[in-house]
Coordinates of C-alpha atoms in Angstrom, one line a residue:
F1 CA 127.0 105.2 105.2
K2 CA 125.8 104.5 101.7
I3 CA 123.2 102.0 100.7
V4 CA 123.9 100.2 97.5
F5 CA 121.1 98.3 95.8
Q6 CA 122.1 95.6 93.4
H7 CA 120.3 95.3 90.2
F8 CA 119.4 91.9 88.8
V9 CA 118.0 90.9 85.2
T10 CA 114.5 90.2 86.5
V11 CA 112.6 93.5 87.0
S12 CA 111.2 92.6 90.5
Q13 CA 109.5 95.5 92.2
A14 CA 108.6 96.1 95.8
E15 CA 105.4 97.9 96.7
I16 CA 104.4 99.5 99.9
L17 CA 100.5 99.2 100.1
G18 CA 98.6 102.4 100.4
K19 CA 99.3 106.1 99.3
G20 CA 102.8 107.3 98.8
E21 CA 102.4 109.8 101.6
I22 CA 100.8 108.8 105.0
F23 CA 99.6 111.0 107.8
I24 CA 99.4 109.4 111.3
K25 CA 98.3 110.9 114.6
S26 CA 100.9 111.0 117.3
G27 CA 100.3 108.1 119.7
S28 CA 98.9 105.8 116.9
D29 CA 100.6 102.9 115.5
I30 CA 102.5 103.0 112.1
N31 CA 101.6 99.9 110.1
L32 CA 103.4 99.5 106.7
T33 CA 103.0 96.5 104.5
C34 CA 105.5 95.8 101.7
V35 CA 104.8 93.2 98.9
V36 CA 107.4 92.0 96.6
R37 CA 106.1 91.5 93.0
E38 CA 107.3 89.7 89.9
T39 CA 109.9 87.7 91.6
P40 CA 110.6 84.0 90.8
E41 CA 112.2 83.3 94.3
P42 CA 111.0 84.6 97.6
P43 CA 113.5 87.3 98.7
S44 CA 116.2 86.0 101.2
F45 CA 115.7 89.1 103.2
I46 CA 113.7 92.4 103.3
Y47 CA 115.2 95.4 105.0
W48 CA 113.3 98.4 106.2
Y49 CA 115.0 101.8 106.3
R50 CA 113.9 105.2 107.8
G51 CA 116.2 107.5 105.7
N52 CA 119.4 105.8 105.4
N53 CA 119.2 103.7 108.6
V54 CA 118.1 100.2 108.8
I55 CA 115.3 100.0 111.3
N56 CA 114.8 96.3 111.6
Y57 CA 117.0 96.3 114.6
S58 CA 116.5 99.8 115.8
Q59 CA 117.2 100.8 119.4
R60 CA 114.0 102.7 119.6
G61 CA 111.9 99.9 121.0
G62 CA 108.2 99.1 120.0
I63 CA 109.3 98.1 116.5
S64 CA 108.4 94.9 115.1
V65 CA 109.1 93.4 111.5
L66 CA 107.0 90.5 110.3
T67 CA 108.3 88.9 107.1
E68 CA 106.5 86.1 105.4
K69 CA 108.9 84.8 102.6
Q70 CA 106.4 82.5 100.9
T71 CA 103.8 85.3 100.5
R72 CA 106.8 87.8 99.7
T73 CA 105.4 90.2 102.2
S74 CA 106.9 92.2 105.1
R75 CA 105.1 94.3 107.6
L76 CA 106.7 97.1 109.7
L77 CA 104.8 97.9 113.0
I78 CA 105.9 100.9 115.0
A79 CA 104.0 101.3 118.4
R80 CA 102.9 104.7 119.6
A81 CA 104.3 106.8 116.8
M82 CA 106.1 110.2 117.8
P83 CA 106.8 113.0 115.4
T84 CA 110.4 112.0 115.5
D85 CA 109.3 108.8 113.7
S86 CA 108.3 110.9 110.7
G87 CA 110.3 110.3 107.5
N88 CA 111.0 108.5 104.4
Y89 CA 110.4 104.7 104.9
T90 CA 111.9 102.2 102.5
C91 CA 111.2 98.6 101.9
A92 CA 114.3 97.0 100.3
P93 CA 114.1 93.3 99.3
S94 CA 117.3 91.4 98.5
S95 CA 116.7 90.9 94.9
S96 CA 114.1 93.6 93.9
H97 CA 113.9 97.4 93.4
A98 CA 113.0 99.2 96.6
A99 CA 109.8 101.0 97.4
S100 CA 109.4 104.2 99.6
V101 CA 106.6 106.0 101.4
I102 CA 106.8 109.2 103.3
V103 CA 105.2 109.1 106.9
H104 CA 104.1 112.2 108.7
V105 CA 103.4 111.9 112.4
I106 CA 101.5 114.9 113.7
N107 CA 100.0 116.1 116.9
G108 CA 96.4 116.6 117.3
N109 CA 93.6 116.1 114.7
V110 CA 95.0 114.7 111.5
W111 CA 92.7 116.9 109.4
S112 CA 93.1 120.2 111.4
K113 CA 96.1 121.5 109.3
S114 CA 94.2 121.1 106.0
G115 CA 91.0 122.9 107.1
L116 CA 88.8 119.8 106.4
N117 CA 87.2 119.8 109.8
H118 CA 84.2 122.0 109.0
H119 CA 81.1 121.3 111.0

């Protein structure tokens, strides 16, 4: 299953707000916001992928996608994130270059692995 992104003359670019790598504590919600920039027309659709799989209509449950065409934004909400939800998330609008972010869902304290929890 291969994803083909069409390229148009206008260089429209999607952007996922925040850092390119996100750490989320297991049991918390994943909340990603995608904004489509430099586009004359609102995108006719915005798909979200985890890896190569579309997750707008995922069977997992607890997933909602809120797309506002006029403001050219789309929000992906995943309730009660599990480590299996970790991966490369991509926002792919119909007429723009896609944007990606890496999400790490980890058990326990978010900072414990990096040794920043000094008292």
